[in-house]
Amino acid sequence: MSVIPVLTPAEARQWDRLAEASGRPLHTLMECAGRNVAQLILERFRLAAGQGVLVATGSGHNGGDGWVAARALHRMGIPVWVVAASEPRAELTVAMQRAAVADGVRVLSVDGPWPTFGLVLDALLGTGAEGAPRGAMATLLDRISDLARPIVAVDGPTGLDLATGVSHNALPAAMTVSFGGARRGHLLARDEVGDLVITEIGLPLADDSWPLLLGRSWAARQLTPFPADAHKGHRGRIVIVGGDEGMTGAARLASRAAFAAGAGLVHVVAPAPSAAILRAAEPDLQVMAHPFHEPLTKEFRELLASASTVVLGPGLGRAEARTDFVLAVIAASETVVLDADALGVLRNQREELQALCAEHLVVMTPHIGEFRTLFPGESHSLETDPWSAAANASAEMACTVLLKGVPTVIASPKEALVTV
């Protein structure tokens, strides 16, 4: 899948209900999920699985997926044992347990002797689990954590809140298998999740309002093919405004990134001392000298007007004298990316920036610290819900907000949220 939905636990439950209402029995979805998990184990962990797999199951549907995976592995000749934290309560999970036991899958007790095995399948708690595991499940998790074996998690590592990414002593997984889409917690807790694999099990089409996790194939499709006779003039002109004295490195990195992304012409506008350094260090660049505290010259305005995109801020500096300069550059540009120091300069210019966003195509690229400065009212949930923070900021400023972090969230007015 090139475009993957990103869901909250509540949306995942809604998706399951829609599947059942549309004639897709949960029994069939669970069979597909468990078999996909078994197949991925053999593809990614064949040597470890060949030594045996311990499947830890819970009482809900996550445990049902584990029983299906255990039965599939058993039929493929892999030694399998299931240890249940508690007896199944979900009717469907009870049926999957009976089918697995009838096929010969062996069952162990939580506190009994265990054989030697090479891999653990964590099918204890599913998408909607909250808080720290308790009782027999906590005891079982403690025992598994002492084994030093690779863990494959179904839905998510037990102890990880898949809504917020908060870990309650979650067992770090080498691989997590999710179905149909990613859960928000997967993207917020990547160390605990390990390699995230999204598998298709026959769910209905995702809701258009859900955020999307973009893959490489989607990104590749956004690039327009160039004709055979294309030259640098067809590939866009990028103008980078930044690189004050002592900070030319930021402008150099931005210019290299522009070339790497496919730009045909890249200009850097910087004060005269920096411009001299850039001309010597980066011969591919076209460099214009212009101070950052004076009105824009006619030549500079013409360059901005000719740009496909203006990148304003890398190494710009945050002196108060730059405020009028930054506002003037935005006003003279059709499309502008505001980054780094430009965001700091504009932190007290909200009304002016809102007015410019209404007339120009503006993309703001704050990291978390810059976002807190620009949007203090949206900062309370940054660590657990960057999607809402970015969406609210985008709506407030009527521009695209690219909130950098893990994950990076891109919010644009009237468009679906995008996550990378």
Tab-separated table of C-alpha atoms in Angstrom:
chain	number	residue	atom	x	y	z
A	1	MET	CA	0.000	0.000	0.000
A	2	SER	CA	1.420	3.373	-1.008
A	3	VAL	CA	-1.019	5.441	1.076
A	4	ILE	CA	-1.822	4.098	4.535
A	5	PRO	CA	-4.479	5.495	6.922
A	6	VAL	CA	-3.455	6.481	10.442
A	7	LEU	CA	-6.144	5.686	13.008
A	8	THR	CA	-7.032	6.223	16.616
A	9	PRO	CA	-8.243	3.147	18.532
A	10	ALA	CA	-11.809	4.478	18.313
A	11	GLU	CA	-11.521	4.756	14.531
A	12	ALA	CA	-10.119	1.219	14.365
A	13	ARG	CA	-13.180	-0.095	16.215
A	14	GLN	CA	-15.408	1.881	13.875
A	15	TRP	CA	-13.603	0.297	10.919
A	16	ASP	CA	-14.263	-3.190	12.276
A	17	ARG	CA	-17.955	-2.382	12.682
A	18	LEU	CA	-18.125	-1.057	9.122
A	19	ALA	CA	-16.477	-4.241	7.887
A	20	GLU	CA	-19.039	-6.428	9.604
A	21	ALA	CA	-21.938	-4.266	8.425
A	22	SER	CA	-20.682	-4.517	4.836
A	23	GLY	CA	-20.702	-8.312	4.862
A	24	ARG	CA	-17.131	-8.991	5.928
A	25	PRO	CA	-17.400	-11.386	8.906
A	26	LEU	CA	-14.986	-10.716	11.766
A	27	HIS	CA	-14.181	-14.435	11.719
A	28	THR	CA	-12.779	-14.045	8.191
A	29	LEU	CA	-10.835	-10.902	9.083
A	30	MET	CA	-9.305	-12.632	12.105
A	31	GLU	CA	-8.292	-15.637	10.013
A	32	CYS	CA	-6.620	-13.331	7.500
A	33	ALA	CA	-4.891	-11.345	10.257
A	34	GLY	CA	-3.497	-14.383	12.068
A	35	ARG	CA	-2.310	-16.058	8.890
A	36	ASN	CA	-0.610	-12.850	7.739
A	37	VAL	CA	1.235	-12.703	11.066
A	38	ALA	CA	2.376	-16.311	10.703
A	39	GLN	CA	3.604	-15.690	7.165
A	40	LEU	CA	5.533	-12.577	8.187
A	41	ILE	CA	7.191	-14.476	11.030
A	42	LEU	CA	8.453	-17.063	8.573
A	43	GLU	CA	9.618	-14.391	6.119
A	44	ARG	CA	11.405	-12.172	8.644
A	45	PHE	CA	12.407	-14.552	11.475
A	46	ARG	CA	12.719	-17.987	9.887
A	47	LEU	CA	15.771	-19.098	11.885
A	48	ALA	CA	14.378	-17.934	15.239
A	49	ALA	CA	10.934	-19.378	14.480
A	50	GLY	CA	12.515	-22.701	13.554
A	51	GLN	CA	13.615	-23.002	17.189
A	52	GLY	CA	9.998	-22.666	18.287
A	53	VAL	CA	7.486	-19.874	18.871
A	54	LEU	CA	5.823	-18.962	22.159
A	55	VAL	CA	2.474	-17.264	21.504
A	56	ALA	CA	1.242	-15.149	24.419
A	57	THR	CA	-2.503	-14.519	24.150
A	58	GLY	CA	-5.051	-12.362	25.906
A	59	SER	CA	-8.762	-12.808	26.314
A	60	GLY	CA	-9.917	-10.467	23.523
A	61	HIS	CA	-9.720	-10.405	19.754
A	62	ASN	CA	-5.974	-9.727	19.838
A	63	GLY	CA	-5.643	-13.114	21.506
A	64	GLY	CA	-7.813	-14.582	18.762
A	65	ASP	CA	-5.321	-13.358	16.163
A	66	GLY	CA	-2.622	-15.102	18.191
A	67	TRP	CA	-4.500	-18.417	18.246
A	68	VAL	CA	-4.937	-18.264	14.460
A	69	ALA	CA	-1.228	-17.507	13.984
A	70	ALA	CA	-0.325	-20.395	16.302
A	71	ARG	CA	-2.491	-22.808	14.317
A	72	ALA	CA	-1.014	-21.610	11.006
A	73	LEU	CA	2.572	-21.939	12.256
A	74	HIS	CA	1.822	-25.397	13.649
A	75	ARG	CA	0.474	-26.536	10.290
A	76	MET	CA	3.641	-25.254	8.613
A	77	GLY	CA	5.780	-27.454	10.861
A	78	ILE	CA	6.946	-24.801	13.340
A	79	PRO	CA	7.042	-25.845	17.038
A	80	VAL	CA	4.420	-23.694	18.754
A	81	TRP	CA	3.238	-23.260	22.314
A	82	VAL	CA	0.513	-20.919	23.547
A	83	VAL	CA	0.508	-19.368	27.005
A	84	ALA	CA	-2.691	-17.505	27.881
A	85	ALA	CA	-2.722	-14.679	30.410
A	86	SER	CA	-6.400	-15.510	31.006
A	87	GLU	CA	-9.146	-17.608	29.490
A	88	PRO	CA	-10.717	-16.172	26.336
A	89	ARG	CA	-13.826	-14.066	26.908
A	90	ALA	CA	-14.615	-12.991	23.365
A	91	GLU	CA	-16.770	-15.574	21.627
A	92	LEU	CA	-14.678	-15.462	18.480
A	93	THR	CA	-11.453	-15.924	20.446
A	94	VAL	CA	-12.936	-18.972	22.185
A	95	ALA	CA	-13.670	-20.483	18.765
A	96	MET	CA	-10.121	-19.824	17.551
A	97	GLN	CA	-8.683	-21.374	20.706
A	98	ARG	CA	-10.741	-24.540	20.214
A	99	ALA	CA	-9.692	-24.817	16.578
A	100	ALA	CA	-6.007	-24.440	17.446
A	101	VAL	CA	-6.108	-26.976	20.284
A	102	ALA	CA	-8.029	-29.411	18.077
A	103	ASP	CA	-5.252	-29.104	15.478
A	104	GLY	CA	-2.625	-30.012	18.072
A	105	VAL	CA	-1.308	-26.645	19.282
A	106	ARG	CA	0.162	-27.141	22.762
A	107	VAL	CA	-0.793	-24.971	25.738
A	108	LEU	CA	1.463	-23.872	28.614
A	109	SER	CA	0.668	-22.238	31.956
A	110	VAL	CA	1.925	-18.803	32.946
A	111	ASP	CA	3.962	-20.091	35.897
A	112	GLY	CA	4.756	-23.575	34.670
A	113	PRO	CA	7.884	-24.895	32.940
A	114	TRP	CA	8.471	-23.634	29.416
A	115	PRO	CA	10.449	-25.337	26.639
A	116	THR	CA	13.250	-23.666	24.706
A	117	PHE	CA	12.069	-21.454	21.848
A	118	GLY	CA	13.492	-18.726	19.615
A	119	LEU	CA	10.676	-16.182	19.218
A	120	VAL	CA	7.765	-14.670	21.153
A	121	LEU	CA	4.498	-13.583	19.535
A	122	ASP	CA	2.821	-10.915	21.675
A	123	ALA	CA	-0.944	-11.216	21.130
A	124	LEU	CA	-2.002	-10.089	24.591
A	125	LEU	CA	-3.632	-6.662	24.309
A	126	GLY	CA	-5.023	-4.986	21.211
A	127	THR	CA	-5.530	-1.512	19.825
A	128	GLY	CA	-7.894	-0.219	22.490
A	129	ALA	CA	-5.862	-1.206	25.562
A	130	GLU	CA	-5.089	1.571	28.062
A	131	GLY	CA	-2.955	1.775	31.168
A	132	ALA	CA	-0.407	-0.625	32.579
A	133	PRO	CA	-1.026	-4.404	32.372
A	134	ARG	CA	-2.024	-5.905	35.696
A	135	GLY	CA	-2.315	-9.253	37.466
A	136	ALA	CA	-1.475	-12.415	35.555
A	137	MET	CA	-0.726	-10.432	32.409
A	138	ALA	CA	1.889	-8.313	34.201
A	139	THR	CA	3.422	-11.505	35.602
A	140	LEU	CA	3.544	-13.039	32.150
A	141	LEU	CA	5.131	-9.894	30.668
A	142	ASP	CA	7.806	-9.901	33.384
A	143	ARG	CA	8.674	-13.486	32.565
A	144	ILE	CA	8.832	-12.808	28.826
A	145	SER	CA	11.042	-9.751	29.357
A	146	ASP	CA	13.663	-11.958	31.045
A	147	LEU	CA	13.950	-14.259	28.023
A	148	ALA	CA	15.979	-12.035	25.672
A	149	ARG	CA	14.133	-13.365	22.635
A	150	PRO	CA	12.909	-11.318	19.652
A	151	ILE	CA	9.261	-10.302	19.992
A	152	VAL	CA	6.695	-9.889	17.230
A	153	ALA	CA	3.688	-7.838	18.359
A	154	VAL	CA	0.147	-8.137	17.008
A	155	ASP	CA	-1.461	-4.665	16.741
A	156	GLY	CA	1.123	-3.219	19.121
A	157	PRO	CA	3.464	-4.144	21.979
A	158	THR	CA	1.486	-4.934	25.110
A	159	GLY	CA	1.730	-1.946	27.458
A	160	LEU	CA	1.844	0.623	24.647
A	161	ASP	CA	-1.132	2.982	24.408
A	162	LEU	CA	-1.837	3.070	20.675
A	163	ALA	CA	-3.793	6.315	21.017
A	164	THR	CA	-1.065	8.407	22.629
A	165	GLY	CA	2.170	6.439	22.232
A	166	VAL	CA	2.629	6.372	26.013
A	167	SER	CA	4.520	3.260	27.125
A	168	HIS	CA	3.552	1.466	30.328
A	169	ASN	CA	6.691	-0.691	30.494
A	170	ALA	CA	5.832	-2.070	27.058
A	171	LEU	CA	7.943	-4.938	25.774
A	172	PRO	CA	9.919	-3.557	22.802
A	173	ALA	CA	9.076	-5.479	19.650
A	174	ALA	CA	11.429	-6.340	16.813
A	175	MET	CA	8.408	-6.131	14.503
A	176	THR	CA	4.811	-5.010	14.916
A	177	VAL	CA	2.079	-6.198	12.561
A	178	SER	CA	-0.943	-3.943	12.098
A	179	PHE	CA	-3.976	-4.465	9.897
A	180	GLY	CA	-5.262	-2.073	7.251
A	181	GLY	CA	-3.496	0.982	8.637
A	182	ALA	CA	-1.145	2.391	11.244
A	183	ARG	CA	-2.291	3.392	14.721
A	184	ARG	CA	-1.184	6.763	16.027
A	185	GLY	CA	0.825	5.182	18.834
A	186	HIS	CA	2.886	3.250	16.294
A	187	LEU	CA	4.257	6.501	14.910
A	188	LEU	CA	4.800	8.128	18.296
A	189	ALA	CA	6.690	5.196	19.876
A	190	ARG	CA	8.837	3.800	17.092
A	191	ASP	CA	11.513	2.367	19.392
A	192	GLU	CA	8.955	0.163	21.145
A	193	VAL	CA	7.180	-0.776	17.897
A	194	GLY	CA	10.254	-1.842	15.907
A	195	ASP	CA	9.658	-2.506	12.217
A	196	LEU	CA	6.029	-1.649	11.461
A	197	VAL	CA	4.372	-3.849	8.849
A	198	ILE	CA	0.872	-2.994	7.609
A	199	THR	CA	-1.026	-5.922	6.087
A	200	GLU	CA	-4.251	-6.066	4.075
A	201	ILE	CA	-6.974	-8.296	5.512
A	202	GLY	CA	-10.053	-7.166	3.582
A	203	LEU	CA	-11.288	-4.125	5.507
A	204	PRO	CA	-13.463	-1.552	3.690
A	205	LEU	CA	-11.978	1.584	2.192
A	206	ALA	CA	-10.598	3.956	4.801
A	207	ASP	CA	-12.436	7.130	5.773
A	208	ASP	CA	-11.175	10.093	3.721
A	209	SER	CA	-10.925	12.217	6.854
A	210	TRP	CA	-8.288	10.005	8.502
A	211	PRO	CA	-4.663	11.140	8.305
A	212	LEU	CA	-2.505	9.394	5.732
A	213	LEU	CA	0.938	7.874	6.161
A	214	LEU	CA	2.790	8.458	2.914
A	215	GLY	CA	5.166	5.918	1.438
A	216	ARG	CA	7.954	6.257	-1.096
A	217	SER	CA	5.864	5.040	-4.010
A	218	TRP	CA	3.273	7.769	-3.366
A	219	ALA	CA	6.007	10.408	-3.219
A	220	ALA	CA	7.523	9.140	-6.475
A	221	ARG	CA	4.178	9.479	-8.234
A	222	GLN	CA	4.007	13.171	-7.355
A	223	LEU	CA	7.046	13.941	-9.508
A	224	THR	CA	6.090	15.000	-13.011
A	225	PRO	CA	8.114	13.152	-15.661
A	226	PHE	CA	10.446	15.412	-17.618
A	227	PRO	CA	10.482	15.388	-21.426
A	228	ALA	CA	13.592	14.132	-23.191
A	229	ASP	CA	14.680	17.652	-24.112
A	230	ALA	CA	14.254	19.071	-20.579
A	231	HIS	CA	16.963	21.381	-19.224
A	232	LYS	CA	17.593	23.148	-15.929
A	233	GLY	CA	15.115	25.879	-16.782
A	234	HIS	CA	12.305	23.336	-16.776
A	235	ARG	CA	13.133	22.044	-13.308
A	236	GLY	CA	12.242	25.059	-11.201
A	237	ARG	CA	14.063	27.936	-9.555
A	238	ILE	CA	14.596	27.895	-5.765
A	239	VAL	CA	15.646	31.054	-3.946
A	240	ILE	CA	17.055	30.580	-0.432
A	241	VAL	CA	17.243	33.654	1.775
A	242	GLY	CA	19.592	33.019	4.679
A	243	GLY	CA	23.176	32.346	5.639
A	244	ASP	CA	24.074	35.353	7.762
A	245	GLU	CA	27.686	35.790	8.869
A	246	GLY	CA	28.807	32.688	10.750
A	247	MET	CA	25.703	30.745	9.652
A	248	THR	CA	26.391	29.911	6.018
A	249	GLY	CA	26.167	26.189	6.769
A	250	ALA	CA	22.369	26.284	7.023
A	251	ALA	CA	22.041	27.944	3.630
A	252	ARG	CA	24.513	25.510	2.078
A	253	LEU	CA	22.606	22.491	3.390
A	254	ALA	CA	19.315	23.946	2.144
A	255	SER	CA	20.781	24.565	-1.305
A	256	ARG	CA	22.175	21.050	-1.552
A	257	ALA	CA	18.789	19.660	-0.547
A	258	ALA	CA	17.133	21.741	-3.257
A	259	PHE	CA	19.468	20.327	-5.894
A	260	ALA	CA	18.975	16.789	-4.544
A	261	ALA	CA	15.196	17.240	-4.789
A	262	GLY	CA	15.550	18.052	-8.486
A	263	ALA	CA	15.669	21.841	-8.702
A	264	GLY	CA	17.325	23.144	-11.858
A	265	LEU	CA	18.420	26.548	-10.548
A	266	VAL	CA	19.228	27.386	-6.932
A	267	HIS	CA	20.009	30.905	-5.698
A	268	VAL	CA	21.131	32.016	-2.250
A	269	VAL	CA	20.652	35.581	-1.073
A	270	ALA	CA	22.956	36.505	1.804
A	271	PRO	CA	24.946	39.479	3.173
A	272	ALA	CA	28.127	40.295	1.246
A	273	PRO	CA	30.645	38.489	3.549
A	274	SER	CA	28.569	35.299	3.438
A	275	ALA	CA	27.950	35.630	-0.277
A	276	ALA	CA	31.701	35.592	-0.912
A	277	ILE	CA	32.068	32.382	1.111
A	278	LEU	CA	29.151	30.727	-0.675
A	279	ARG	CA	30.480	31.581	-4.139
A	280	ALA	CA	33.771	29.871	-3.321
A	281	ALA	CA	32.298	26.887	-1.481
A	282	GLU	CA	29.326	26.040	-3.718
A	283	PRO	CA	30.104	26.712	-7.390
A	284	ASP	CA	26.746	25.293	-8.511
A	285	LEU	CA	24.919	28.091	-6.682
A	286	GLN	CA	23.940	31.465	-7.997
A	287	VAL	CA	24.581	33.956	-5.232
A	288	MET	CA	23.236	37.461	-4.649
A	289	ALA	CA	24.577	39.775	-1.954
A	290	HIS	CA	21.916	41.671	-0.027
A	291	PRO	CA	21.858	42.860	3.613
A	292	PHE	CA	19.096	41.504	5.859
A	293	HIS	CA	18.273	44.832	7.491
A	294	GLU	CA	17.644	47.048	4.458
A	295	PRO	CA	14.717	47.459	2.017
A	296	LEU	CA	14.575	45.023	-0.879
A	297	THR	CA	16.343	46.164	-4.032
A	298	LYS	CA	14.675	46.018	-7.436
A	299	GLU	CA	17.007	43.188	-8.490
A	300	PHE	CA	16.124	41.180	-5.388
A	301	ARG	CA	12.381	41.676	-5.916
A	302	GLU	CA	12.694	40.503	-9.510
A	303	LEU	CA	14.524	37.371	-8.358
A	304	LEU	CA	11.809	36.612	-5.790
A	305	ALA	CA	9.092	37.104	-8.411
A	306	SER	CA	10.821	34.621	-10.741
A	307	ALA	CA	11.174	31.897	-8.102
A	308	SER	CA	9.162	28.687	-8.115
A	309	THR	CA	9.618	28.656	-4.346
A	310	VAL	CA	11.378	30.934	-1.868
A	311	VAL	CA	12.917	29.338	1.229
A	312	LEU	CA	13.215	31.968	3.935
A	313	GLY	CA	15.054	31.404	7.197
A	314	PRO	CA	18.045	28.986	7.186
A	315	GLY	CA	20.767	30.860	9.044
A	316	LEU	CA	18.885	34.139	8.715
A	317	GLY	CA	19.440	35.297	12.295
A	318	ARG	CA	16.765	36.581	14.676
A	319	ALA	CA	17.665	40.212	15.204
A	320	GLU	CA	14.631	42.473	15.566
A	321	ALA	CA	15.846	44.524	12.590
A	322	ARG	CA	15.020	41.565	10.354
A	323	THR	CA	11.261	41.721	10.963
A	324	ASP	CA	10.439	44.228	8.218
A	325	PHE	CA	12.841	42.446	5.870
A	326	VAL	CA	11.162	39.044	6.421
A	327	LEU	CA	7.667	40.476	5.916
A	328	ALA	CA	8.803	42.216	2.730
A	329	VAL	CA	10.307	38.998	1.316
A	330	ILE	CA	7.051	37.124	1.927
A	331	ALA	CA	5.038	39.927	0.326
A	332	ALA	CA	7.261	39.820	-2.781
A	333	SER	CA	7.081	36.009	-3.158
A	334	GLU	CA	4.344	33.876	-4.649
A	335	THR	CA	5.233	30.672	-2.803
A	336	VAL	CA	7.371	30.746	0.337
A	337	VAL	CA	8.614	28.196	2.873
A	338	LEU	CA	9.173	29.749	6.298
A	339	ASP	CA	11.830	27.876	8.222
A	340	ALA	CA	14.145	28.214	11.196
A	341	ASP	CA	15.033	31.825	12.044
A	342	ALA	CA	12.229	33.285	9.932
A	343	LEU	CA	9.752	31.614	12.289
A	344	GLY	CA	11.497	33.124	15.295
A	345	VAL	CA	11.424	36.589	13.763
A	346	LEU	CA	7.683	36.283	13.103
A	347	ARG	CA	6.662	35.039	16.547
A	348	ASN	CA	5.187	38.457	17.446
A	349	GLN	CA	3.792	39.246	13.987
A	350	ARG	CA	0.741	36.981	13.932
A	351	GLU	CA	-1.712	39.428	12.379
A	352	GLU	CA	0.724	40.494	9.663
A	353	LEU	CA	1.552	36.860	8.922
A	354	GLN	CA	-2.122	35.889	8.753
A	355	ALA	CA	-2.741	38.649	6.231
A	356	LEU	CA	0.179	37.461	4.078
A	357	CYS	CA	-0.975	33.839	4.268
A	358	ALA	CA	-4.316	34.922	2.854
A	359	GLU	CA	-2.618	36.310	-0.269
A	360	HIS	CA	0.362	33.979	-0.767
A	361	LEU	CA	1.039	30.243	-0.698
A	362	VAL	CA	2.886	29.830	2.609
A	363	VAL	CA	4.339	26.698	4.186
A	364	MET	CA	5.548	26.919	7.791
A	365	THR	CA	8.009	24.251	8.966
A	366	PRO	CA	8.414	24.550	12.749
A	367	HIS	CA	10.026	21.948	14.961
A	368	ILE	CA	8.367	21.367	18.317
A	369	GLY	CA	10.188	24.205	20.094
A	370	GLU	CA	9.364	26.715	17.366
A	371	PHE	CA	5.776	25.492	17.270
A	372	ARG	CA	5.373	26.130	21.000
A	373	THR	CA	6.601	29.694	20.507
A	374	LEU	CA	4.313	30.354	17.544
A	375	PHE	CA	1.218	28.519	18.811
A	376	PRO	CA	1.318	28.368	22.621
A	377	GLY	CA	-2.387	27.525	22.773
A	378	GLU	CA	-1.820	24.305	20.813
A	379	SER	CA	1.233	23.101	22.716
A	380	HIS	CA	-0.428	21.010	25.425
A	381	SER	CA	-0.835	17.892	23.282
A	382	LEU	CA	2.208	18.026	21.016
A	383	GLU	CA	3.789	14.820	22.316
A	384	THR	CA	0.607	12.729	22.150
A	385	ASP	CA	-1.480	14.372	19.415
A	386	PRO	CA	0.615	16.348	16.919
A	387	TRP	CA	-2.133	15.796	14.324
A	388	SER	CA	-4.638	18.038	16.108
A	389	ALA	CA	-1.966	20.605	16.951
A	390	ALA	CA	-0.862	20.915	13.326
A	391	ALA	CA	-4.429	20.949	12.001
A	392	ASN	CA	-5.522	23.697	14.394
A	393	ALA	CA	-2.461	25.811	13.622
A	394	SER	CA	-3.042	25.410	9.884
A	395	ALA	CA	-6.663	26.459	10.230
A	396	GLU	CA	-5.721	29.471	12.353
A	397	MET	CA	-3.096	30.781	9.928
A	398	ALA	CA	-4.771	29.590	6.679
A	399	CYS	CA	-1.497	28.085	5.490
A	400	THR	CA	0.232	24.727	5.349
A	401	VAL	CA	1.976	23.725	8.579
A	402	LEU	CA	4.663	21.050	8.473
A	403	LEU	CA	5.246	20.129	12.114
A	404	LYS	CA	8.632	18.436	12.237
A	405	GLY	CA	9.168	15.559	14.615
A	406	VAL	CA	8.521	11.846	15.023
A	407	PRO	CA	6.207	11.669	13.226
A	408	THR	CA	6.229	14.738	10.981
A	409	VAL	CA	2.676	15.956	10.383
A	410	ILE	CA	1.622	18.096	7.420
A	411	ALA	CA	-1.659	19.994	7.719
A	412	SER	CA	-3.199	22.118	4.986
A	413	PRO	CA	-6.529	23.975	4.976
A	414	LYS	CA	-9.358	21.815	3.573
A	415	GLU	CA	-7.051	18.829	2.946
A	416	ALA	CA	-6.498	15.561	4.782
A	417	LEU	CA	-3.659	15.415	7.276
A	418	VAL	CA	-0.498	13.757	6.004
A	419	THR	CA	2.094	11.962	8.122
A	420	VAL	CA	5.620	10.939	7.227
